[in-house]
Tab-separated table of C-alpha atoms in Angstrom:
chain	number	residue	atom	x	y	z
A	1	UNK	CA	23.958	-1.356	4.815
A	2	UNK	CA	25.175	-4.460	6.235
A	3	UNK	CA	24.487	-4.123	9.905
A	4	UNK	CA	21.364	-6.275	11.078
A	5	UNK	CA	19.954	-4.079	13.746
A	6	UNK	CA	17.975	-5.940	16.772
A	7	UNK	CA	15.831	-2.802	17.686
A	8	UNK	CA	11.976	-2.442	16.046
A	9	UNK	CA	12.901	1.223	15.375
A	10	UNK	CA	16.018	0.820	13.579
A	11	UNK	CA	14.771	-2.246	11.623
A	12	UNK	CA	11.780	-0.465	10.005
A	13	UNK	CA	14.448	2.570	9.533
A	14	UNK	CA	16.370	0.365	7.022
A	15	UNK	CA	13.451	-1.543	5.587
A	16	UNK	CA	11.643	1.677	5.070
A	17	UNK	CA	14.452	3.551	3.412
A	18	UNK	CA	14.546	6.000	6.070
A	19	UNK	CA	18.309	5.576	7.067
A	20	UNK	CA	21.297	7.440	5.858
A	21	UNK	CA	23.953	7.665	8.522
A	22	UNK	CA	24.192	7.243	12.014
A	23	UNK	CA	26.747	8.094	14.478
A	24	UNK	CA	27.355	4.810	16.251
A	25	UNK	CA	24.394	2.030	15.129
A	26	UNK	CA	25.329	-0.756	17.347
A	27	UNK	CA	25.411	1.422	20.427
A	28	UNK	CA	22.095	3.108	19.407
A	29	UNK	CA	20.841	-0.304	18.752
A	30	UNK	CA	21.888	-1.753	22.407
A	31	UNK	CA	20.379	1.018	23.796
A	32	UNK	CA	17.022	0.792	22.181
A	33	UNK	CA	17.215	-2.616	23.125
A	34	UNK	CA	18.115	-1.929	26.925
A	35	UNK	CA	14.563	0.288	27.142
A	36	UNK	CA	12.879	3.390	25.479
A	37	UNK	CA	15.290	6.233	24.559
A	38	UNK	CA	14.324	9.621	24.012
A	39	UNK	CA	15.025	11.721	21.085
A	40	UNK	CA	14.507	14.985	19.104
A	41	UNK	CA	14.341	16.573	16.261
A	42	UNK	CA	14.467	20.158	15.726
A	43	UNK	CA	12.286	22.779	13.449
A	44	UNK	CA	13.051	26.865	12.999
A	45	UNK	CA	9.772	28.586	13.198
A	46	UNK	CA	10.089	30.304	9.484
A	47	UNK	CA	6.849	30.050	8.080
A	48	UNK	CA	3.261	29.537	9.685
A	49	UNK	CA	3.142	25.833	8.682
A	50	UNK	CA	5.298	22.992	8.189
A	51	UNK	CA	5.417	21.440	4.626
A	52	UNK	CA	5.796	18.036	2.530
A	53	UNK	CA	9.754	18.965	2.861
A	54	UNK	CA	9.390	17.900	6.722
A	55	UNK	CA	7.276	15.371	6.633
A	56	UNK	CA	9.420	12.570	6.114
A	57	UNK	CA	10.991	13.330	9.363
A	58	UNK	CA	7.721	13.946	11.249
A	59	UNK	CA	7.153	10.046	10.130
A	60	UNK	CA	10.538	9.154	11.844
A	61	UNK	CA	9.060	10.422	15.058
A	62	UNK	CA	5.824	8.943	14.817
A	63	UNK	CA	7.676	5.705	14.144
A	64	UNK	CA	9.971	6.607	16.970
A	65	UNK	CA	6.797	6.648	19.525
A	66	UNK	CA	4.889	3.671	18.013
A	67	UNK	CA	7.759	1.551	18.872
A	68	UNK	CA	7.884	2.574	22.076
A	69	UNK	CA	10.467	4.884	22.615
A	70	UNK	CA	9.671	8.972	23.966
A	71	UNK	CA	9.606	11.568	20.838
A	72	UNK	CA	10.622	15.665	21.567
A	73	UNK	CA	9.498	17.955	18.879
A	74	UNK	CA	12.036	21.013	19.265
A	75	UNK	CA	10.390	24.478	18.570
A	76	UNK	CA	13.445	27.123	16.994
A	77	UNK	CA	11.996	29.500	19.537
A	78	UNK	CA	15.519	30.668	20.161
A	79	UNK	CA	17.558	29.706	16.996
A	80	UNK	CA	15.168	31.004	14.621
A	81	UNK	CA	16.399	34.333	15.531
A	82	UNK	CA	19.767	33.496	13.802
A	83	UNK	CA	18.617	31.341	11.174
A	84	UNK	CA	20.040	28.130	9.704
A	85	UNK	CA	22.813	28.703	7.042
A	86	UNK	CA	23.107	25.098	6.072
A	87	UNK	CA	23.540	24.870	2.299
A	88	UNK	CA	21.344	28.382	2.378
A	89	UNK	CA	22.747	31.332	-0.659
A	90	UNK	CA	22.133	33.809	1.900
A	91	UNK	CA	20.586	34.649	4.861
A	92	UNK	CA	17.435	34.011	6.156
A	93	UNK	CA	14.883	37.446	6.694
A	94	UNK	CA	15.140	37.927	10.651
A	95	UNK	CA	11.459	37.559	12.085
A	96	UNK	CA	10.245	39.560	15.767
A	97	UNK	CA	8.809	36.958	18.474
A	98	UNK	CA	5.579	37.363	17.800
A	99	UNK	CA	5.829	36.327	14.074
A	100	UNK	CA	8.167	33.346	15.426
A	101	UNK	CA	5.285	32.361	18.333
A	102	UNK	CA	2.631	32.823	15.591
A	103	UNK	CA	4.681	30.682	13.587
A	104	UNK	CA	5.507	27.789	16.263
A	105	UNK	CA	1.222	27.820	17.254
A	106	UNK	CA	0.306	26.780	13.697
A	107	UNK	CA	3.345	24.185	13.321
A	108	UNK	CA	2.009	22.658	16.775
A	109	UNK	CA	-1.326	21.830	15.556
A	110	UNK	CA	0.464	19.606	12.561
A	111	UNK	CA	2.418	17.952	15.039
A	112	UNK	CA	-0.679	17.217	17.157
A	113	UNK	CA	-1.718	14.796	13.705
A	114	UNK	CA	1.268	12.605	14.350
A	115	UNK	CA	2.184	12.755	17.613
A	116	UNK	CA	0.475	11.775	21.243
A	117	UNK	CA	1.770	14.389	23.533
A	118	UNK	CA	0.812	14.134	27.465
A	119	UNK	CA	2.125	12.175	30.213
A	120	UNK	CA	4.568	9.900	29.402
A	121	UNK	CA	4.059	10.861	25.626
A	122	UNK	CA	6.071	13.235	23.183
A	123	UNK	CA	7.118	16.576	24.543
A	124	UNK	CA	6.975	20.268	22.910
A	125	UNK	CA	9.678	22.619	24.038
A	126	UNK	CA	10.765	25.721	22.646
A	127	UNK	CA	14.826	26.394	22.507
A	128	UNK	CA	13.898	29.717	23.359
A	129	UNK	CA	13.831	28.571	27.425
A	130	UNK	CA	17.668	27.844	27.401
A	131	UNK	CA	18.481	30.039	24.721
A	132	UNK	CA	17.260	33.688	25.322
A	133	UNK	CA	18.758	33.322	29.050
A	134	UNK	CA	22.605	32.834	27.778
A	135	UNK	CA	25.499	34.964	29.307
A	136	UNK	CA	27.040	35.528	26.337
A	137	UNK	CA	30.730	35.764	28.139
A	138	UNK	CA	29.937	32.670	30.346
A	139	UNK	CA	28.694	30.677	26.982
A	140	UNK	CA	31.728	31.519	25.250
A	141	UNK	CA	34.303	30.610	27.784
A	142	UNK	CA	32.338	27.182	28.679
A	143	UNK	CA	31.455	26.203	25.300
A	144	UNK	CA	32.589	28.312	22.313
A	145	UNK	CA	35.879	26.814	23.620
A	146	UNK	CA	35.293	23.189	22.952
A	147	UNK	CA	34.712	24.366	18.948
A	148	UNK	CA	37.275	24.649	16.202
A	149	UNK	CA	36.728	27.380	13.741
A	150	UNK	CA	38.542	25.447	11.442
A	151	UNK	CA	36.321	21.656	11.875
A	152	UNK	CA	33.687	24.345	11.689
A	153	UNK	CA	34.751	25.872	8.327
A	154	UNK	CA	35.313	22.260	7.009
A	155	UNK	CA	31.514	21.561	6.978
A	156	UNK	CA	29.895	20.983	3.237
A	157	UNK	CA	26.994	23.339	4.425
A	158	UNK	CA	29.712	26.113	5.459
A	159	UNK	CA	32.578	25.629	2.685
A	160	UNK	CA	29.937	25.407	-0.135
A	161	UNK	CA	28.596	29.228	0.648
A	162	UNK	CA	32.469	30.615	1.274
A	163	UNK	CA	33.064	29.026	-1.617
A	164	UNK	CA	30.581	30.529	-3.785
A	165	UNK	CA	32.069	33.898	-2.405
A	166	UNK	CA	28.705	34.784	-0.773
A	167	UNK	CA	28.387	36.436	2.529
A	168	UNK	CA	27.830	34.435	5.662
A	169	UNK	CA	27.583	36.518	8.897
A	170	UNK	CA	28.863	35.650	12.188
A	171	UNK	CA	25.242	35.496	13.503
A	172	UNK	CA	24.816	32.939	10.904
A	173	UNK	CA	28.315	31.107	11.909
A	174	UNK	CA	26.585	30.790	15.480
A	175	UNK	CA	23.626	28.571	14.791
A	176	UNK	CA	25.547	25.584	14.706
A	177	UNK	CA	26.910	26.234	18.102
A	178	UNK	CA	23.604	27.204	19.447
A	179	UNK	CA	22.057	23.761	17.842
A	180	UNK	CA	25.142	21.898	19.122
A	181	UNK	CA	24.051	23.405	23.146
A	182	UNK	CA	20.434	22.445	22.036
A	183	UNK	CA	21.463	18.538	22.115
A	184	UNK	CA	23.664	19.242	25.474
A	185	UNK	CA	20.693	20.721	26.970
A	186	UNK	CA	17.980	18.403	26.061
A	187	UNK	CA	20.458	15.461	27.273
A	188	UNK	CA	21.067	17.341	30.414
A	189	UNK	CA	17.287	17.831	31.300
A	190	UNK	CA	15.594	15.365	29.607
A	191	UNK	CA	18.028	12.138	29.138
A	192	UNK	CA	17.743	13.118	25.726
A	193	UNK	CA	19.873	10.701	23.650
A	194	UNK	CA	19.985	10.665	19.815
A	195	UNK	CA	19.144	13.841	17.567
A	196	UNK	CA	17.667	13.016	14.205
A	197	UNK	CA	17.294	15.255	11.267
A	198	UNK	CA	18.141	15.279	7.622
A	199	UNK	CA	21.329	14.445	6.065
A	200	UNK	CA	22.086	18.329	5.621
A	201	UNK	CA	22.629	18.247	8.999
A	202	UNK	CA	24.829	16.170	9.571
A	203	UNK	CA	27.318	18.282	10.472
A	204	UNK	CA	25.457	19.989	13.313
A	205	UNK	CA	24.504	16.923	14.319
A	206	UNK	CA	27.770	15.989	15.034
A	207	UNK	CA	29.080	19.063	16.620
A	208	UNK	CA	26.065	18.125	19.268
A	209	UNK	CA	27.243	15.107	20.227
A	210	UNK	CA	30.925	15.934	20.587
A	211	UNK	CA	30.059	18.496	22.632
A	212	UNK	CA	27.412	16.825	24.560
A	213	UNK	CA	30.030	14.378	25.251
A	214	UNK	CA	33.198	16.523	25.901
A	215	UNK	CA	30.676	18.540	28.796
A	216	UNK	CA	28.638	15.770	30.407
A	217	UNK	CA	30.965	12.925	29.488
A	218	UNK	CA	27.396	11.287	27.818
A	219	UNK	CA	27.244	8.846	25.414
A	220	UNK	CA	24.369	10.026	22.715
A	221	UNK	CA	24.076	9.554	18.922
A	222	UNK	CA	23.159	11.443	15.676
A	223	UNK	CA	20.907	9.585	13.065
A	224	UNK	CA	20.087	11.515	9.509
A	225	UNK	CA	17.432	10.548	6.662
A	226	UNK	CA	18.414	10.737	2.992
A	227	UNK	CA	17.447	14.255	1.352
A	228	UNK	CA	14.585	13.009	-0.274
A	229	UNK	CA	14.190	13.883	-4.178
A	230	UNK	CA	11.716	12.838	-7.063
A	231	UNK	CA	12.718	10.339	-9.719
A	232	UNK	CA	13.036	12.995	-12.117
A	233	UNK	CA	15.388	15.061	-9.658
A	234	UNK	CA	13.074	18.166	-8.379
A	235	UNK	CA	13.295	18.531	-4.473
A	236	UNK	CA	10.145	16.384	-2.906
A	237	UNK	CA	7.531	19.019	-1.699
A	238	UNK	CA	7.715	21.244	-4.372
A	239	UNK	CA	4.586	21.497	-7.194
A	240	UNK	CA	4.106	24.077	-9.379
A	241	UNK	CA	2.084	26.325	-6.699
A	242	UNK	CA	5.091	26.215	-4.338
A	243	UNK	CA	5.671	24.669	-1.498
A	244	UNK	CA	2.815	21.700	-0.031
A	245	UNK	CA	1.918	22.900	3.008
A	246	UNK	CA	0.835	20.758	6.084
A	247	UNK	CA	-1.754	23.220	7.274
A	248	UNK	CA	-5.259	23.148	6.089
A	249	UNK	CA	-5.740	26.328	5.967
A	250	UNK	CA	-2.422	27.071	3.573
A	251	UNK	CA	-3.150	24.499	1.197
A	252	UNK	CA	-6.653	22.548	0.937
A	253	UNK	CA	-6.796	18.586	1.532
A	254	UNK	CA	-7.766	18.309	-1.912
A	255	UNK	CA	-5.150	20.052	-3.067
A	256	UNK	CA	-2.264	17.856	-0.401
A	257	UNK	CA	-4.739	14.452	-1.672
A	258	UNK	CA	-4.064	16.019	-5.488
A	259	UNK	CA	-0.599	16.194	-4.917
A	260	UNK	CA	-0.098	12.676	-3.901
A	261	UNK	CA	-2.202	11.068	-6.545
A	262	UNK	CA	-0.120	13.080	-9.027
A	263	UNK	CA	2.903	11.175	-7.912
A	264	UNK	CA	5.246	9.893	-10.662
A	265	UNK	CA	5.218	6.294	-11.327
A	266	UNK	CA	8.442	5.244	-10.269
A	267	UNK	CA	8.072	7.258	-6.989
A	268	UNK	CA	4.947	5.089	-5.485
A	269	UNK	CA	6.530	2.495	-3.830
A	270	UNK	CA	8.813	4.270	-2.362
A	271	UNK	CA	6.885	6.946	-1.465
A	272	UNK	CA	4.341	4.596	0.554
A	273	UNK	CA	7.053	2.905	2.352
A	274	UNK	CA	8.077	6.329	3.704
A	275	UNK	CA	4.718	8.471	4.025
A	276	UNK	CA	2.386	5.276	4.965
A	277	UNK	CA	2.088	2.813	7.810
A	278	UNK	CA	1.149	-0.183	4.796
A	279	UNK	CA	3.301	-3.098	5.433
A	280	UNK	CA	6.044	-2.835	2.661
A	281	UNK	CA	5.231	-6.003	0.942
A	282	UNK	CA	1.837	-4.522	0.043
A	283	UNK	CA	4.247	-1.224	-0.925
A	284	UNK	CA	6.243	-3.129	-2.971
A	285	UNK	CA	3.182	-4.770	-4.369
A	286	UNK	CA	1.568	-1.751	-5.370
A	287	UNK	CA	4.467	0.142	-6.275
A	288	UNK	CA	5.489	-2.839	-8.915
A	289	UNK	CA	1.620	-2.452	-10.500
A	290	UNK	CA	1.545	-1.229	-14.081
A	291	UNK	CA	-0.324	0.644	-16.813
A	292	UNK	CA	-3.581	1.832	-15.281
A	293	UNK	CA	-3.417	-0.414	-12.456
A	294	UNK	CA	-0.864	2.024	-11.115
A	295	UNK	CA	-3.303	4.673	-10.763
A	296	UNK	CA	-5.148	2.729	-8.031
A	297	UNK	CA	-1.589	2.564	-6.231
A	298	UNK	CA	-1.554	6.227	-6.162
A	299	UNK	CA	-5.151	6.611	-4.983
A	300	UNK	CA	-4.063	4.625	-2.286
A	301	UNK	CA	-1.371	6.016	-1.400
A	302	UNK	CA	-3.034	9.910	-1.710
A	303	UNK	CA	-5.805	8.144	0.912
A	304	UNK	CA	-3.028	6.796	3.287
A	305	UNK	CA	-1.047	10.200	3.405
A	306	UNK	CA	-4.101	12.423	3.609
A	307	UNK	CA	-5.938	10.062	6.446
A	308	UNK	CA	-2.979	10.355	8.766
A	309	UNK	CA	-2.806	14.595	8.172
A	310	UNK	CA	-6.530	15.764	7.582
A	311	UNK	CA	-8.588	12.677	9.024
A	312	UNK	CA	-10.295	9.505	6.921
A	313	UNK	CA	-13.158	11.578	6.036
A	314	UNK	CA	-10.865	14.332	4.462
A	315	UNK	CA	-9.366	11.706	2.191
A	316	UNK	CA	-12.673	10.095	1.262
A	317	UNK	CA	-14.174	13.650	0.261
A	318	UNK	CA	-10.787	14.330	-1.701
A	319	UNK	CA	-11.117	11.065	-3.430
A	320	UNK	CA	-14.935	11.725	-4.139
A	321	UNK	CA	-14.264	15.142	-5.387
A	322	UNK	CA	-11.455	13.792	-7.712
A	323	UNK	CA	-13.716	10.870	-9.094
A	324	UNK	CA	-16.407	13.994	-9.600
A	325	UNK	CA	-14.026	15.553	-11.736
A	326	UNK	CA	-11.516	13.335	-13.598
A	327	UNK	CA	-13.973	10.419	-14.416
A	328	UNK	CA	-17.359	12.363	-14.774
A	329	UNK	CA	-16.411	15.424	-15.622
A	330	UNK	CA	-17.868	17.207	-13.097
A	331	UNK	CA	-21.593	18.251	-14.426
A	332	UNK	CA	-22.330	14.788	-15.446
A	333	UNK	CA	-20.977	13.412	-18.616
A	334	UNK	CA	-16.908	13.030	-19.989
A	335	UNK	CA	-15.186	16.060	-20.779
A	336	UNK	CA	-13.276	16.602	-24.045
A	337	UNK	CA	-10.191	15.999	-23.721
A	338	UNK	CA	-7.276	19.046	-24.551
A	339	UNK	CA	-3.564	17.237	-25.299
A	340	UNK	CA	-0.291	19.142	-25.225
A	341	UNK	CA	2.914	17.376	-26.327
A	342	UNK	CA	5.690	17.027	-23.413
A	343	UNK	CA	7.679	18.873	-25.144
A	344	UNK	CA	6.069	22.000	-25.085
A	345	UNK	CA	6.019	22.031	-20.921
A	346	UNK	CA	9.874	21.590	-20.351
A	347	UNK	CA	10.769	22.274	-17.148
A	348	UNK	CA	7.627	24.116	-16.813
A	349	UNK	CA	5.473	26.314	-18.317
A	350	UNK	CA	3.087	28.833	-16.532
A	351	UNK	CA	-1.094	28.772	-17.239
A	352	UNK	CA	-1.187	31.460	-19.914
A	353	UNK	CA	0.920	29.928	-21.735
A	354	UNK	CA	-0.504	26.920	-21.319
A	355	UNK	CA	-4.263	28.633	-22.351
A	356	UNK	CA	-2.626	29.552	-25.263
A	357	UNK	CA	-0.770	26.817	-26.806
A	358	UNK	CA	-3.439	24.286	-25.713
A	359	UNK	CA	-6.016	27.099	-27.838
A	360	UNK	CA	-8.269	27.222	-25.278
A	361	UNK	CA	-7.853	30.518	-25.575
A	362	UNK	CA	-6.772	32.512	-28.587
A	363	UNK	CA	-4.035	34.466	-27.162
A	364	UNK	CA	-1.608	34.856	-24.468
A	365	UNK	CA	-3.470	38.322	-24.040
A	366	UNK	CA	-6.556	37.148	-23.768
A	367	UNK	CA	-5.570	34.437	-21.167
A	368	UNK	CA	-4.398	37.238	-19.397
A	369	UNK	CA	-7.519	39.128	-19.237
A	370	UNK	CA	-9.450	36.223	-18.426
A	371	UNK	CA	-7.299	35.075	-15.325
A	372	UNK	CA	-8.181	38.644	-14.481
A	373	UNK	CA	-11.693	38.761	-14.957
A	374	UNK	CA	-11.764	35.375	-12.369
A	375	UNK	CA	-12.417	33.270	-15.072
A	376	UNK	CA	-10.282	30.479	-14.989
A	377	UNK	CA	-10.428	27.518	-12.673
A	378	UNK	CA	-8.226	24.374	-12.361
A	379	UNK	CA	-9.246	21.140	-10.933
A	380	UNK	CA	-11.891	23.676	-9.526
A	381	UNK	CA	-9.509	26.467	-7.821
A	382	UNK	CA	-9.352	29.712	-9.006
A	383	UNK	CA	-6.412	31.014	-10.567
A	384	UNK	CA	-5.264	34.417	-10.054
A	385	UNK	CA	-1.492	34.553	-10.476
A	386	UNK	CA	-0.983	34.502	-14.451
A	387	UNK	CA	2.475	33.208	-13.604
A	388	UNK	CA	1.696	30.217	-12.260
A	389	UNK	CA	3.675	27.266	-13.029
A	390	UNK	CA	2.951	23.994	-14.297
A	391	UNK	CA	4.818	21.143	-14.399
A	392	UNK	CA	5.044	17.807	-16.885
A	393	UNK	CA	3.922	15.601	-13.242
A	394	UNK	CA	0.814	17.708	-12.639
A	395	UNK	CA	-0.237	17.715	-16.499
A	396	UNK	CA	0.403	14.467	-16.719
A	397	UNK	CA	-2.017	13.250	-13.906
A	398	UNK	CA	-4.824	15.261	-15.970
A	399	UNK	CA	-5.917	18.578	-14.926
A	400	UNK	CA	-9.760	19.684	-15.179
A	401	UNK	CA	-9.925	23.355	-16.667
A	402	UNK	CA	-12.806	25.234	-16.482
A	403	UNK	CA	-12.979	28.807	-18.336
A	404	UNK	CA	-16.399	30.656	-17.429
A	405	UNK	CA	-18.887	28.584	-16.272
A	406	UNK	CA	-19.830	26.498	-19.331
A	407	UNK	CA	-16.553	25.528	-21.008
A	408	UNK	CA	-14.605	22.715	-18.968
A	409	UNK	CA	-11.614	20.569	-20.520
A	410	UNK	CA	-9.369	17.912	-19.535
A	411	UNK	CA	-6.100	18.582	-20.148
A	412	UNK	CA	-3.685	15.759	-20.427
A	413	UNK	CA	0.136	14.837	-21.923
A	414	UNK	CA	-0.339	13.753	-25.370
């Protein structure tokens, strides 16, 4: 990117690696000069927690309000009833309002982490308050009009599913619009200015500030992040136990510190530029460590992540716990140390197979029985589902397995 922004905001943006495309960047850079903008970013109440997936953009807000500017977290109240078809095989399952309020409550308390709300702090609205009072008539003749079904249809997110032949409904084929009138609104009653979000949607991005200009004649802006993958290619948030959830009470600190610290080499850098507040020389520093010495990068960078989610005395237990069982071996002493060759994990390979190619047990069957029976533990979490996945990253970082109560291995890449 050649353009030298003024702004605080925009300059850690670039710096950070945060930036993909933005609608206008000198104009949004003038106007965060001028004084503090406000801006939003939007999130569809699907599950009962956020996860690693949105973090990245969580940090753009957070960076958003420590330089000064106002931050709007955007609860799907309303659009979550239609559901988001962007680059989506099919449609999402339709959820009643109190699964979607139940839904919003436990994403709110994640925001809370990053966020000051109050007075002249980040606001919390739900869609729902414009949305679920439309005139559907009225709506259409006022703003279906200012949309082309055929700019619409020209969208990657749209043309990739009509190209694959699979359905898309005309509920679906609304959200856009209804995202697009989110923009228009928040301008309208908040002075909201700039929408962020990642660069999947770009394209309602942009129907929200065409229309938010065509209607109120306002200047605003659209500014996405990269879609953030792993050097090895596998979508960031993902682990062999699904998706990383945000919320404690989904996925354990340990387990959100574990999944940091098991961060592939080549990722660390970057990864603390994005998910950190370090300064990114001492990034770059630690990301360009080698051998072992990278291992206290990733340490650090599991601490950083988990302090500004769970609180520094999460992190410090996580880290204690980990010490306990990767360099003691958990009841005092090393443990022996179990070795499977890379090639036998592949894209994966789930824990009975892993039992039984590792010959910690003697049989797939037997693994079986033993998973049901409670009897197997890794890193010092029960295991229940025999199809669990593992993957070549979560091996690799060394994973403590404990059958019964007496036998414990370390299992590493050999």
């Amino acid at each position: 990117m050649t353009y030298r922004p003024k702004s605080e905001f925009l300059g850690i943006m670039i710096q950070r690696g945060y930036m993909a495309d933005c609608t206008d960047l000198q104009a949004l850079d003038d106007a965060l000069i001028e004084g503090p903008v406000t801006a939003y970013i939007g999130y569809d109440a699907t599950a009962a927690s956020l996860h690693v997936g949105h973090l990245l953009n969580i940090m753009m807000l957070r960076w958003w309000q420590k330089t000064g500017n106002r931050p709007i977290t955007l609860m799907g109240g309303g659009t979550t009833k239609v559901g988001d078809p962007s680059f989506r095989s099919e449609e999402r399952p339709l959820l009643d309002n109190a699964a979607i309020q139940s839904n919003i409550d436990g994403m709110a308390r994640v925001f809370g982490r990053y966020l000051r709300y109050g007075d002249d702090a980040a606001l919390m609205l739900n869609n729902a308050e414009w949305l679920d009072s439309l005139n559907y008539l009225e709506f259409l003749r006022d703003i279906g009009r200012h949309f082309s079904v055929n700019r619409m249809l020209s969208f990657e997110s749209v043309r990739s599913r009509l190209d694959r032949e699979q359905s898309l409904s005309f509920l679906e084929f609304n959200y856009m619009i209804l995202q697009a009138y989110d923009f228009l609104e928040l301008y309208r009653r908040y002075d909201c200015r700039l929408q962020m979000g990642g660069s999947d949607q770009w394209g309602n991005i942009v129907n929200g500030v065409d229309l938010t200009r065509r209607v109120l004649d306002a200047e605003v802006w659209g500014l996405t992040s990269p879609l953030l993958t792993t050097s090895d290619g596998r979508k960031m948030g993902k682990s062999a136990g699904g998706a990383v959830w945000l919320s404690a009470d989904m996925l354990s600190p340990y387990e959100f510190w574990q999944f940091w610290r098991n961060t592939t080499d080549a990722d660390v850098g970057r990864f603390l530029k994005l998910y950190t507040e370090l300064p990114v020389e001492e990034c770059e520093r630690l990301g360009g460590l080698q051998g072992a010495e990278i291992n206290d990068a990733k340490i650090i960078l599991a601490n950083q992540v988990t302090t500004l989610l769970h609180g520094a005395d999460a992190a410090a237990s996580a880290e204690a716990t980990a010490r306990e069982v990767f360099e003691q071996g958990g009841a005092g002493g090393d443990l022996e140390v179990v070795t499977l060759p890379p090639s036998a994990i592949g894209e994966g390979l789930s824990v009975v197979q892993m039992l039984a190619q590792s010959g910690l047990t003697a049989s797939g069957k037997e693994a079986k029985r033993l998973i049901a029976e409670s009897g197997l533990r890794l890193n010092n979490d029960l295991v229940t589902d025999p199809q669990r996945m593992l993957t070549a990253d979560e091996i690799g970082g060394g994973i403590k397995v404990s059958i019964g109560r007496k036998k414990h291995r370390m299992l590493r890449l050999g």
